[in-house]
């Protein structure tokens, strides 16, 4: 099965955390944490519509400037989410530059930032044209675990303990639509942007008898029209959606462990920090981080299918393989 999302760590595991998640059929991506982003190509950065920041320690947030730099002067709204006090951190970043010429930009970039507390969220909008001064009163809403809900997917968050509040995130596809290219070929219809519209129609739950028109370059005067349900039967294979979870910078406590196992349960792919070896359990505890063994054990308890560990302490620069090994031994695949 071909998943719709292709998560990729931006940096090697000894460097800053950032998980780039481009969508397969769209020029769009999500970003989980924003440490150093210099390895992302500008065209990849421009695809990012939503950024999710676990906490504002520098190694997770320093790339905010890179995004802002790329988005300036573009007609775009960038949504960014973070833990309690996040708006203060965003405003601090924005306040560190001079914005006196931005009213000359013909397109208005807008930043929509949400600070997520247990039980409620606070959102503020910062427009480039207004020198990023927040112009509306903050908007408060209840928070019940879901940050973004779109027809095709949702992004969820839970608060964990890193001596400060730190967010873990999961991305869940509603269901997966796999296009059978050989069937398309038989119908004589090429792939194209219509496939995105076709998937959207399925995700929106449009009635099977809805007329669906396919037009493509070189189709002559018109394309072809199908009933949505018949077309789906002919060219699509619908299966359960993928789930991905992202967890960094947490102490191994009974409360965190129970929340993590529940949150990451049955994920197809778990990205989780493995900062230290079990041999340095005491340092991990003092610094509010997980060991590789703990990360692997949590992945096993959550019944995840695939495990990727990262965010290693620099002290393992020459023996990072030991962290991979310890995590995967505890996970049970070695
Ligand atoms: Zn960190
Ligand atoms: Zn941290």
Short mmCIF file of N, CA, C and O in Angstrom, two decimals, residues 8 179 282 301:
data_model
loop_
_atom_site.label_atom_id
_atom_site.label_comp_id
_atom_site.label_asym_id
_atom_site.label_seq_id
_atom_site.Cartn_x
_atom_site.Cartn_y
_atom_site.Cartn_z
N UNK A 8 9.76 12.42 6.83
CA UNK A 8 11.23 12.37 6.66
C UNK A 8 11.88 13.28 7.70
O UNK A 8 11.55 14.47 7.78
N UNK A 179 -4.83 4.50 -5.75
CA UNK A 179 -5.29 4.50 -7.15
C UNK A 179 -4.60 3.36 -7.91
O UNK A 179 -3.38 3.22 -7.87
N UNK A 282 20.30 7.78 34.87
CA UNK A 282 20.22 8.84 35.86
C UNK A 282 20.35 10.21 35.18
O UNK A 282 19.63 11.16 35.53
N UNK A 301 5.09 -1.50 23.74
CA UNK A 301 3.85 -1.49 24.52
C UNK A 301 2.70 -0.85 23.73
O UNK A 301 1.55 -1.23 23.89
#
